[in-house]
Coordinates of C-alpha atoms in Angstrom, one line a residue:
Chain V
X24 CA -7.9 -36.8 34.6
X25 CA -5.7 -40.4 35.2
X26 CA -2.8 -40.5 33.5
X27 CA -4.0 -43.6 31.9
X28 CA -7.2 -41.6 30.8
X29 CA -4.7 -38.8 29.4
X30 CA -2.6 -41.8 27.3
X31 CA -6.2 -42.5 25.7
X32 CA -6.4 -39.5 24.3
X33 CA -3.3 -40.5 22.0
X34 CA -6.7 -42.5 19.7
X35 CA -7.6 -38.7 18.7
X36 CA -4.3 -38.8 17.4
X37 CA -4.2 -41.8 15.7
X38 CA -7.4 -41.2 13.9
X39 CA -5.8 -37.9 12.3
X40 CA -3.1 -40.1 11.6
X41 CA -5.0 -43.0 9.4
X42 CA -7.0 -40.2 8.0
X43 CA -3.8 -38.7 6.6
X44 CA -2.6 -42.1 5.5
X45 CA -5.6 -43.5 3.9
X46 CA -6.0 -40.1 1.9
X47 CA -2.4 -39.8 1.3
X48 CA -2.2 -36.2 2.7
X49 CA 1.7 -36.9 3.3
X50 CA 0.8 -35.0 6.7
X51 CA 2.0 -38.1 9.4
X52 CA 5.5 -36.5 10.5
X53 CA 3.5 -33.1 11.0
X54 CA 1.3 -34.6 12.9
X55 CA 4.1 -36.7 14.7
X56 CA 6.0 -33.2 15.6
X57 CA 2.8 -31.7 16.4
X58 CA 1.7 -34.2 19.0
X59 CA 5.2 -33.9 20.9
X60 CA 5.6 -30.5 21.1
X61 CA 1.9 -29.9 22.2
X62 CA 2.9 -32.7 24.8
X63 CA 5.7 -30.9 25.9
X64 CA 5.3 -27.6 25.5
X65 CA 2.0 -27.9 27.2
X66 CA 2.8 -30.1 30.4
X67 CA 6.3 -27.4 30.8
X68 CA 3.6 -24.5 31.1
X69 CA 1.7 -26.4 33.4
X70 CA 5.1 -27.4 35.7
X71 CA 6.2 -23.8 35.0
X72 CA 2.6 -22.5 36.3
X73 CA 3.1 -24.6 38.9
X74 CA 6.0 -23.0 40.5
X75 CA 5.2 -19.4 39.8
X76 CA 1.6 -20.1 41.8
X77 CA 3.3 -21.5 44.2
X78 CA 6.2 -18.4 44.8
X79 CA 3.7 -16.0 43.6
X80 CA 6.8 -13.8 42.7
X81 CA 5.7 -10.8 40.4
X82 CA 9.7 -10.9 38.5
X83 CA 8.8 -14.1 37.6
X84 CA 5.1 -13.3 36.4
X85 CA 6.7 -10.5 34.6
X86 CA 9.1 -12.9 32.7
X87 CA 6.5 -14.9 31.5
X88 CA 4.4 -11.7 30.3
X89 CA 8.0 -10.7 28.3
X90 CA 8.1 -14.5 27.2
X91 CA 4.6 -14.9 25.6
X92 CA 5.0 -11.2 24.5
X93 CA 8.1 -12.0 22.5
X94 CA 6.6 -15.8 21.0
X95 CA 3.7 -13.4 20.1
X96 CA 5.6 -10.5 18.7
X97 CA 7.9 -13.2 16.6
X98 CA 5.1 -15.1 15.1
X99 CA 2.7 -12.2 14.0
X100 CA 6.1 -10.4 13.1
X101 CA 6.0 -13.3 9.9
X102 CA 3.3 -11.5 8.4
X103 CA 5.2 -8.4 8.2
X104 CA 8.4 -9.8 6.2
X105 CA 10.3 -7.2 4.8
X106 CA 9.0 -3.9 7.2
X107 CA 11.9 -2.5 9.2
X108 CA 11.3 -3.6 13.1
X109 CA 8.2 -4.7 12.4
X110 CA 8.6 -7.2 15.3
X111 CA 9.6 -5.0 17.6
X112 CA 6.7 -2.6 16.6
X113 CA 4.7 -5.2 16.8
X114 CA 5.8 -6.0 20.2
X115 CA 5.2 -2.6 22.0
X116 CA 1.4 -2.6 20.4
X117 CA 1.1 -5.9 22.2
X118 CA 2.6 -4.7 25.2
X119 CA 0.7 -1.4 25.5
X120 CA -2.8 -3.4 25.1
X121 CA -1.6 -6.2 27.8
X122 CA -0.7 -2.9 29.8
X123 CA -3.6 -1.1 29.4
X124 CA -5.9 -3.9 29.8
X125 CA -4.4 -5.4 33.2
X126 CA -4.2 -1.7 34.1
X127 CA -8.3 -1.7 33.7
X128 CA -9.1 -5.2 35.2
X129 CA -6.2 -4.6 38.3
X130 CA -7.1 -0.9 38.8
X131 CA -10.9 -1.8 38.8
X132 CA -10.4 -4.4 40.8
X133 CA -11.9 -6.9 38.3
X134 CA -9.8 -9.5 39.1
X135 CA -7.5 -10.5 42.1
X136 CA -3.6 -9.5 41.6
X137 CA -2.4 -13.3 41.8
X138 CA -1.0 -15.2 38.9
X139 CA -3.9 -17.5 38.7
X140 CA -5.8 -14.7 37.4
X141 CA -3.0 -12.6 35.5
X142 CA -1.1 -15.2 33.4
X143 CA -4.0 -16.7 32.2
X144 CA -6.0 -13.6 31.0
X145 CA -3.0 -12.3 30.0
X146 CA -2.3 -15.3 27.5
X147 CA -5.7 -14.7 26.2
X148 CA -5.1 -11.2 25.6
X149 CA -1.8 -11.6 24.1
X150 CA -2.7 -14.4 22.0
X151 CA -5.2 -12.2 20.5
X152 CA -3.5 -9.2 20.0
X153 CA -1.1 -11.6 18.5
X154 CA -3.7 -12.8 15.7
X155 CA -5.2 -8.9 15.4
X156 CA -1.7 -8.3 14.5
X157 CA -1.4 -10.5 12.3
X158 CA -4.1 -10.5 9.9
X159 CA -3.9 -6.3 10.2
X160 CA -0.2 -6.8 8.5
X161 CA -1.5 -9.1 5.9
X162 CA -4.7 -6.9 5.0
X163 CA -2.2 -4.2 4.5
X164 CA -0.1 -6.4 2.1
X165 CA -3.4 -7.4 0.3
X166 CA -4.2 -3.2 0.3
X167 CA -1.1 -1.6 -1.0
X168 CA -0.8 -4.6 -3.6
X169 CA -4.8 -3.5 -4.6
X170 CA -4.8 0.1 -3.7
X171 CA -1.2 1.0 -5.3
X172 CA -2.9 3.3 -7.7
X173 CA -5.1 5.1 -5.5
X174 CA -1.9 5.8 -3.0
X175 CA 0.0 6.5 -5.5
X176 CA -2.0 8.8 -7.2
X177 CA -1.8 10.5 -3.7
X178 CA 1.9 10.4 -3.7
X179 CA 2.0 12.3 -6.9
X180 CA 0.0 15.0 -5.6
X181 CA 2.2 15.6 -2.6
X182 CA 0.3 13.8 0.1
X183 CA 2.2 12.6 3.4
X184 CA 3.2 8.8 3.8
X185 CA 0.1 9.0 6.3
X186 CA -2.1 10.6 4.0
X187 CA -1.5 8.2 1.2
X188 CA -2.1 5.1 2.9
X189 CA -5.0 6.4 5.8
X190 CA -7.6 4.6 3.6
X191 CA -5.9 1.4 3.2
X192 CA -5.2 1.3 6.9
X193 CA -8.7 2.1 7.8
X194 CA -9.8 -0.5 5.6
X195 CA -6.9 -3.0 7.1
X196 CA -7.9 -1.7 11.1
X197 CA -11.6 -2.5 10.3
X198 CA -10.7 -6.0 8.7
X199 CA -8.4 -7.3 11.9
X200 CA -11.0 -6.5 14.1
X201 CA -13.8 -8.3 12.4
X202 CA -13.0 -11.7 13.7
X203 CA -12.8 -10.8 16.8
X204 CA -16.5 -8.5 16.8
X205 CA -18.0 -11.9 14.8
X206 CA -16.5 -13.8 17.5
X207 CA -18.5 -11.8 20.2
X208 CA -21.8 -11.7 18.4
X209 CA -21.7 -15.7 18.1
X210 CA -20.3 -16.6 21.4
X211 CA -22.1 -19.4 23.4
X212 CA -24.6 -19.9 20.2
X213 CA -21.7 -21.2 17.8
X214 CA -19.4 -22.6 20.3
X215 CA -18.4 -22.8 24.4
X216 CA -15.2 -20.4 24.5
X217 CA -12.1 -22.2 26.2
X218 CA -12.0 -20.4 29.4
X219 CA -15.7 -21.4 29.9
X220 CA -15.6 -24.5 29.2
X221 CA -12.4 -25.0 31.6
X222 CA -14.1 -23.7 34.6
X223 CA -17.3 -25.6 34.0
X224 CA -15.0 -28.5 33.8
X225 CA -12.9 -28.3 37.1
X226 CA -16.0 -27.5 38.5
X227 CA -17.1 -24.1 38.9
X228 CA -20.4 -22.4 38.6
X229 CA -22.0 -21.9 35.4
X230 CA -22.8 -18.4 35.9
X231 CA -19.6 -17.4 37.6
X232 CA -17.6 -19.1 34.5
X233 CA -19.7 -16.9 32.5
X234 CA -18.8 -13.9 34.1
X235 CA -15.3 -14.3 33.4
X236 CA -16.1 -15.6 30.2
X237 CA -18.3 -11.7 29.2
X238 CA -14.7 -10.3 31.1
X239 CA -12.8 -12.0 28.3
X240 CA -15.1 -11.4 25.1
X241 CA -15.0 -7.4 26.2
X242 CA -11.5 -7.4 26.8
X243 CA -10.5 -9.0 23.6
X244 CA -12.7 -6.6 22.0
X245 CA -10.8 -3.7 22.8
X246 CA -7.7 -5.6 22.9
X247 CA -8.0 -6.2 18.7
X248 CA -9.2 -2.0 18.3
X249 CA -5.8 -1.0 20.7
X250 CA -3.6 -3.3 19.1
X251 CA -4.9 -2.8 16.1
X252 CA -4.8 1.0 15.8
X253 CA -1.4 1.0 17.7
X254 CA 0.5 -1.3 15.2
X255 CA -0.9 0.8 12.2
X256 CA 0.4 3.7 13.6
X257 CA 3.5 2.5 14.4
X258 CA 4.3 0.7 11.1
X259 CA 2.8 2.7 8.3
X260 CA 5.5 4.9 7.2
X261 CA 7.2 1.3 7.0
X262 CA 5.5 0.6 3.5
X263 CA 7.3 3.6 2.1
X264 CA 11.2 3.9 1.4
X265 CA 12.9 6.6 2.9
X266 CA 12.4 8.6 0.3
X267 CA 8.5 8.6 0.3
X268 CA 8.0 5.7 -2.4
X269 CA 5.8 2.8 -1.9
X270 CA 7.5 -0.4 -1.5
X271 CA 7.1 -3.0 -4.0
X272 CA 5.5 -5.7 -2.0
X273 CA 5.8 -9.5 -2.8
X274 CA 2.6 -11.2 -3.2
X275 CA 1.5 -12.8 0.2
X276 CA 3.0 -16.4 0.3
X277 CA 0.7 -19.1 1.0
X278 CA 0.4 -21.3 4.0
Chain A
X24 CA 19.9 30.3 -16.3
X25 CA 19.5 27.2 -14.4
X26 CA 17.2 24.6 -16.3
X27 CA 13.9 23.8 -15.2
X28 CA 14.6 20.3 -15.4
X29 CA 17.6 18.1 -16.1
X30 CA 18.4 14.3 -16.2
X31 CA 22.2 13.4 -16.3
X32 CA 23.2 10.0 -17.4
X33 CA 19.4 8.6 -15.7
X34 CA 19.8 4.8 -15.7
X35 CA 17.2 2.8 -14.6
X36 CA 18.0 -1.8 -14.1
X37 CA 15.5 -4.1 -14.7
X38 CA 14.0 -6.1 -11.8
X39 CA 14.6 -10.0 -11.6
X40 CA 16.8 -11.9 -12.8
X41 CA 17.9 -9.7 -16.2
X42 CA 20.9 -7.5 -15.1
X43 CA 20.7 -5.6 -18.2
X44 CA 19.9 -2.1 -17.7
X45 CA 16.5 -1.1 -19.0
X46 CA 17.1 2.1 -19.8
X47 CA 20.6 4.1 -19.6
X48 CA 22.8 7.5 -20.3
X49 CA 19.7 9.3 -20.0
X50 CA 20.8 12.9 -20.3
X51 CA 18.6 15.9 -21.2
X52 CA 18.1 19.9 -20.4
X53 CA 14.7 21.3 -20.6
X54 CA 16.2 25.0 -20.5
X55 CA 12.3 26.8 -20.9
X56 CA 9.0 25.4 -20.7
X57 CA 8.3 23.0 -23.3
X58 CA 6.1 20.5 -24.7
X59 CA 8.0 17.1 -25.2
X60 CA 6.6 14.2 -26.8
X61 CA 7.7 11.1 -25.5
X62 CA 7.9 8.5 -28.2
X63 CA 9.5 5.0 -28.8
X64 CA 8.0 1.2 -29.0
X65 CA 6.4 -0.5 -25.4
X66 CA 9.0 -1.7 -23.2
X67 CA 11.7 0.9 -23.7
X68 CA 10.9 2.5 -20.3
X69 CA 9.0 5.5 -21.2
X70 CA 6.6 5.4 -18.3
X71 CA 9.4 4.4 -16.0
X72 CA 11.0 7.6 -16.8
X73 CA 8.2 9.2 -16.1
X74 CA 7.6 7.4 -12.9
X75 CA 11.1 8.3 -11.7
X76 CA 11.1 12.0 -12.7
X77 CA 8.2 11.8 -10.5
X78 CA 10.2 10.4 -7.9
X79 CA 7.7 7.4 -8.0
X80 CA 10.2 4.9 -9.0
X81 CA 14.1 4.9 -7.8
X82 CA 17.1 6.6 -10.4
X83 CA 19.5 3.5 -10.3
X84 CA 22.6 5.9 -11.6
X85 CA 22.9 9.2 -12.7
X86 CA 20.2 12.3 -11.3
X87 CA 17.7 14.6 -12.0
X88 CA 17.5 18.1 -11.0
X89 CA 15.2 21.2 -10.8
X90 CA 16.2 24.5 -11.4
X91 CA 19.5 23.0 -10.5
X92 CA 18.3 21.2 -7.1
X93 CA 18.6 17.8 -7.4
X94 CA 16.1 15.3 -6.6
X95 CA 17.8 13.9 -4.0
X96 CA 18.0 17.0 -2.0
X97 CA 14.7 18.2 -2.1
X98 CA 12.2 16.5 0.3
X99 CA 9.9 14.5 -1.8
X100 CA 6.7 16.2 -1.5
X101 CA 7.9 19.5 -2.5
X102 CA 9.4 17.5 -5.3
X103 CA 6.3 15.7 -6.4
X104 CA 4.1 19.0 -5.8
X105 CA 6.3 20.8 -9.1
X106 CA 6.5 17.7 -10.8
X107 CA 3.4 15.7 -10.9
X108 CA 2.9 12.4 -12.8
X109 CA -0.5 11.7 -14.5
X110 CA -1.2 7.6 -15.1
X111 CA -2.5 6.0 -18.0
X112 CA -4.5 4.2 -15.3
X113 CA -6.4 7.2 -13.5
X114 CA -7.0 6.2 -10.5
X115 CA -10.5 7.5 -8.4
X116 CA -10.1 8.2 -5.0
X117 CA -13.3 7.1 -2.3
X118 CA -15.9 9.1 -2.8
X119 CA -17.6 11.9 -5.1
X120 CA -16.0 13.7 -8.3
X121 CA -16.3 16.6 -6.4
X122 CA -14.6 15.1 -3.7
X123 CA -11.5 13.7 -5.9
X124 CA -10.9 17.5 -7.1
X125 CA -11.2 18.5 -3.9
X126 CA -7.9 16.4 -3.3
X127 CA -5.1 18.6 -3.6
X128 CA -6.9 21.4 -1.6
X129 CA -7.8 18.8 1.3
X130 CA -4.0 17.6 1.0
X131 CA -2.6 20.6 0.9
X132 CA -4.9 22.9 3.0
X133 CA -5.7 25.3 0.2
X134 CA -8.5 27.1 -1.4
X135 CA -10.6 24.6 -3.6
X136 CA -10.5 26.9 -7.3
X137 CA -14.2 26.1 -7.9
X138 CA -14.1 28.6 -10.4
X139 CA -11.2 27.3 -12.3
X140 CA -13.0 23.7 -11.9
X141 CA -16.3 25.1 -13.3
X142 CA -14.6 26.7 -16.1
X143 CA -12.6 23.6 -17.2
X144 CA -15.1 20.6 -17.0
X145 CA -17.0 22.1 -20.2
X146 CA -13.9 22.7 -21.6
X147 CA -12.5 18.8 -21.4
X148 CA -16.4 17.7 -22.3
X149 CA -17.4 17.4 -18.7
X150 CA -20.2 19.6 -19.1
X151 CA -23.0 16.7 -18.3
X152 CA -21.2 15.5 -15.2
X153 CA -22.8 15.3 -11.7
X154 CA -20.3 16.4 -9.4
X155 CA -21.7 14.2 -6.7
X156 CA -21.5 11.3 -8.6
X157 CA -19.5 8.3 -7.1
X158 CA -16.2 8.5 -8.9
X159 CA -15.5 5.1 -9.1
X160 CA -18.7 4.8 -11.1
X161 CA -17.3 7.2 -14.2
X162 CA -16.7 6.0 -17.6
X163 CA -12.8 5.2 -18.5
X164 CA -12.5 8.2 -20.5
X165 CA -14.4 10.5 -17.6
X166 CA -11.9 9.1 -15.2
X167 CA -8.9 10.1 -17.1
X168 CA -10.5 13.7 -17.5
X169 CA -11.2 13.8 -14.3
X170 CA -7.7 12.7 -12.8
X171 CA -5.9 15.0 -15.2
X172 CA -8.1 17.9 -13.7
X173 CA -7.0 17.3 -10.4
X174 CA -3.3 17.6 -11.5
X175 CA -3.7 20.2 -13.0
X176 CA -5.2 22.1 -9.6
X177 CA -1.9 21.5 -8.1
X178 CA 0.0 24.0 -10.8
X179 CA 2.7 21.9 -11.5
X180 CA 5.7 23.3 -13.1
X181 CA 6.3 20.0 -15.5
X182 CA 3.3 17.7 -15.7
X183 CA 4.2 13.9 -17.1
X184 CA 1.2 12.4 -18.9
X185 CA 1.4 9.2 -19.1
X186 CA -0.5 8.7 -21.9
X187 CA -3.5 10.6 -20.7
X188 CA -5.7 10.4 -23.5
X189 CA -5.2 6.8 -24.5
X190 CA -9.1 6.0 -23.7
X191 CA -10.7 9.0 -25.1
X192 CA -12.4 9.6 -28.4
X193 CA -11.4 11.8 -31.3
X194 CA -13.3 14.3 -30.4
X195 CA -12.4 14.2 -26.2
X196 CA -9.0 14.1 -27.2
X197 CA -8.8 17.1 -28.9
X198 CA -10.7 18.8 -26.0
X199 CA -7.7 17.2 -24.1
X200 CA -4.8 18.6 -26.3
X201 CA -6.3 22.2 -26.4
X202 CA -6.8 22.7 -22.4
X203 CA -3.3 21.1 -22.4
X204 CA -1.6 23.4 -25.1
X205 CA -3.7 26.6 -23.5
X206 CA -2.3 25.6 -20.2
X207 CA 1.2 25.5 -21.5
X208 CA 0.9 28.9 -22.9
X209 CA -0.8 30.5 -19.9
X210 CA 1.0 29.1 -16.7
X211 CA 4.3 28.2 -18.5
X212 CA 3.9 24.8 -17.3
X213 CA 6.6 22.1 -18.6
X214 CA 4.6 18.8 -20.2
X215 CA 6.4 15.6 -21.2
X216 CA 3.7 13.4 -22.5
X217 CA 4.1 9.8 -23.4
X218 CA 1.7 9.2 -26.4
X219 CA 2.1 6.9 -29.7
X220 CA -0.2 8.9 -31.5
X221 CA 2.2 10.6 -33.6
X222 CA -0.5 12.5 -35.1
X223 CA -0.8 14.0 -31.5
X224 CA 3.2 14.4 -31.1
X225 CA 3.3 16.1 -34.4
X226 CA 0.7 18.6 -33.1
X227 CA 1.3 19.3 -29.5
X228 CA 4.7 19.4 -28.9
X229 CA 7.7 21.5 -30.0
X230 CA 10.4 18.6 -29.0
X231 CA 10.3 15.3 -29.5
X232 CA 12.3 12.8 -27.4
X233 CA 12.5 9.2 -28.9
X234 CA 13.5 6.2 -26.6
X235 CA 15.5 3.6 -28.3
X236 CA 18.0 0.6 -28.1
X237 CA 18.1 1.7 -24.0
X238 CA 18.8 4.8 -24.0
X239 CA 17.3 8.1 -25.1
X240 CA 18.3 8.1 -28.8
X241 CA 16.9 11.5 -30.5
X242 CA 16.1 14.7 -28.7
X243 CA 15.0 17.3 -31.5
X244 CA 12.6 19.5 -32.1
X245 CA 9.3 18.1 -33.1
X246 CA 9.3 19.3 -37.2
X247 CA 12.9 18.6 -38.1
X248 CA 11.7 14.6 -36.0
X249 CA 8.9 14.2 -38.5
X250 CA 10.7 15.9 -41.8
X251 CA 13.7 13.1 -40.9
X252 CA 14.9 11.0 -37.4
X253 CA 18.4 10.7 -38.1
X254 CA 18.5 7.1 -36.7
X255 CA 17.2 3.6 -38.1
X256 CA 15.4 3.0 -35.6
X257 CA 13.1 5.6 -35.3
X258 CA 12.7 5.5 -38.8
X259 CA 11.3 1.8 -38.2
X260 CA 9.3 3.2 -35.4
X261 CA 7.8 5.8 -37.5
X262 CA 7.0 3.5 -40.5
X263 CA 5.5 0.9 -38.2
X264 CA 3.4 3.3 -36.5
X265 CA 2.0 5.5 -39.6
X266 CA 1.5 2.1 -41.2
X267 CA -0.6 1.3 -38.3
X268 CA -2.6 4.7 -37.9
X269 CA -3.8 4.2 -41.7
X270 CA -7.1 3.3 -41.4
X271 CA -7.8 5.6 -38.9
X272 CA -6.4 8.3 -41.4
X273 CA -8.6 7.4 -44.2

């Protein structure tokens, strides 16, 4: 694409822009930030990918796993306001899934060990695990705020921190994961996933797009049930006080 | 002999933006097992007492102790396991009736007292009930049976009902009060019930604590309560409730 081609894309932006004018949705400087920092942030990545595909140095593709690990770990670590370390809990589910799964697709040989294929599966994975994370925290928010009574009453009768709240995380497990099974029973009928669509664009083969495409939907699948079931391991006992009493959780903020 | 339960100045602050304490110099010895009666008007913190000798809800100030241990140094588990709160709002566990009294002996890892179970349901007017029944589908009153059962399987050494029979009818509730008063007498369990049927406090229990103005105001036994509370305010209390209770009496 011209650069002059890329400027004409700016219309997309100014639509969304009259839109929020006409229907006074007071939503013109988020839009205005928006636009810039996607700019930015994405034509850095793609000067940053740049370079690393060009050295092909694995310190530096291991900086950029730590970086998008951390933005992840941060952002999903909102949802969990108020649990001690949650971010960093958070952060070594996310790492043992991007671990495990680079372990499978390396070890199998699934894909070739250069950063064209890493960094960009990798960012999928993460990005995932980063949403899994996310809506498992705020599930468990919405359960012990519902299911106070029924943990409670298991409290009183001397249960564990683990065996009051294994119903609620079950419950909370199951819900993060169900975008992601939905996602896979939809795909290509609903919409053309990203990474698809990308190859089919820049020119490769249908059926070898799709390939890596079924790589992706499998991987994310088992990404959302390890990085599920790792956080809510990890961060359970983290919705009692030290002395075995559930917190008292503020109602989940909007937005 | 060391008393088998013991609050020392027990003060509990409000939440929010109201510092004032909701409930304070809460001090009490049970020195045998007793019934207590729990009585004063809503909001004076009865359940949250309850809640907290439960170890449910944090002592601001002050501490509570068992057979001299302190709350604070006993692990919370073992703690809850001899004291065991009982909610007004019994809460079903997933799955069967069976399954919910089944609780403590799947939490615990010890033998489910079937017998003990078959014996009681007819006793609390449980006789009808399917045992395989979803729990969650039970009546209000069935559900508080039900929940107060499976307390009762753990053996508790004080029990805190939370007004436990606050959804039952006359008849229920006086199932309710004898199992209760026949378990006192037989296990020497401790019971500090929150009710504001006085009718019920006059009947059950030997000592009557009365929570007033923020702190616990009267701790006497149950017949000199009723001949005479020694302060205003339970006076009031006992005037507005009897006046209430009327037309139920006649």
């Amino acid at each position: 694409m011209s650069i002059l081609g890329l400027s004409f894309t700016l219309l997309f932006v100014m639509i969304t822009m009259l839109v929020s004018v006409w229907q006074k949705l007071g939503l013109e400087r988020d839009i205005a930030i928006g636009t810039i920092r996607s700019a930015i942030q994405l034509l850095l990545v793609g000067y940053v990918l740049q370079f690393i595909f060009n050295t092909s140095n694995p310190w530096f593709i291991a900086l950029i796993l730590l970086l998008m690990i951390g933005v992840a770990s941060y952002h999903a670590g909102k949802r969990g306001k108020g649990l001690r370390g949650i971010v960093w809990k958070i952060a070594i589910a996310i790492a043992s899934t991007e671990l495990l799964m680079m372990g499978l697709l390396l070890g199998f040989r699934i894909i070739e060990a250069t950063p064209q294929y890493i960094i960009p599966i990798s960012g999928m994975t993460i990005g995932n695990a980063m949403v899994v994370s996310g809506l498992l925290l705020n599930q468990m928010r919405r359960e012990v705020g519902s299911s106070r009574g029924e943990i409670e009453t298991l409290l009183s009768l001397g249960a564990t921190a683990r065996q009051a709240i294994q119903d609620a995380m079950k419950r909370s497990v199951k819900s993060s994961m169900i975008p992601t099974i939905d996602g896979m029973k939809t795909v290509g009928l609903v919409q053309l996933p990203g990474m698809m669509t990308g190859m089919i664009i820049a020119g490769a083969d249908p059926i070898e797009a799709v390939r890596y495409q079924i790589l992706i939907v499998f991987a994310f699948a088992s990404s959302a049930a390890v990085t599920s079931i790792i956080l809510s391991l990890l961060s359970y006992r983290e919705w009692f006080t030290k002395d075995l009493r559930l917190l008292s959780i503020e109602p989940e903020r909007k937005g | 002999m060391k008393p088998v339960l013991e609050l020392q100045q027990v003060r509990k602050n409000r939440t929010g933006e109201d510092t004032r304490p909701l409930f304070m110099d809460v001090s009490a010895h049970i020195t045998e097992p007793a019934m207590i009666a729990l009585l004063g008007v809503s909001g004076q913190g009865k359940s949250t007492l309850l809640r907290m000798l439960a170890a449910l809800d944090g002592i601001d100030e002050g501490s509570v102790g068992l057979h001299g241990v302190p709350q604070s140094e006993m692990d919370p588990r073992a703690w809850r396991m001899k004291v065991c709160y009982v909610a007004q709002q019994p809460a079903m566990l997933q799955g069967s009736v069976e399954q919910n009294l089944r609780t403590v002996s799947f939490l615990h890892r010890i033998p489910y007292e079937e017998k003990l179970v078959k014996q009681l349901l007819p006793r609390l007017g449980l006789e009808h009930l399917e045992l395989g029944k979803n729990a969650e589908l039970l009546s209000g009153g069935e559900k508080q049976r039900i929940s107060l059962l499976r307390s009762l399987l753990l053996r508790p050494e004080v029990l805190l009902l939370d007004e436990v029979t606050a959804s039952l009818d006359r008849g229920s509730k006086e199932l309710v009060e004898q199992v209760l008063q026949e378990w006192h007498t037989a296990e020497g369990t401790t019971m500090i019930w929150v009710t504001h049927d006085l009718e019920q406090a006059r009947q059950i229990s030997g000592q009557v604590w009365f929570m007033g103005e923020g702190t616990l105001l009267e701790n006497s036994a149950t017949a000199s309560f009723f001949a005479g509370p020694s302060t205003e305010t339970a006076r009031n209390y006992m005037q507005g409730s009897s006046s209430k209770e009327q037309p139920c009496l006649s």
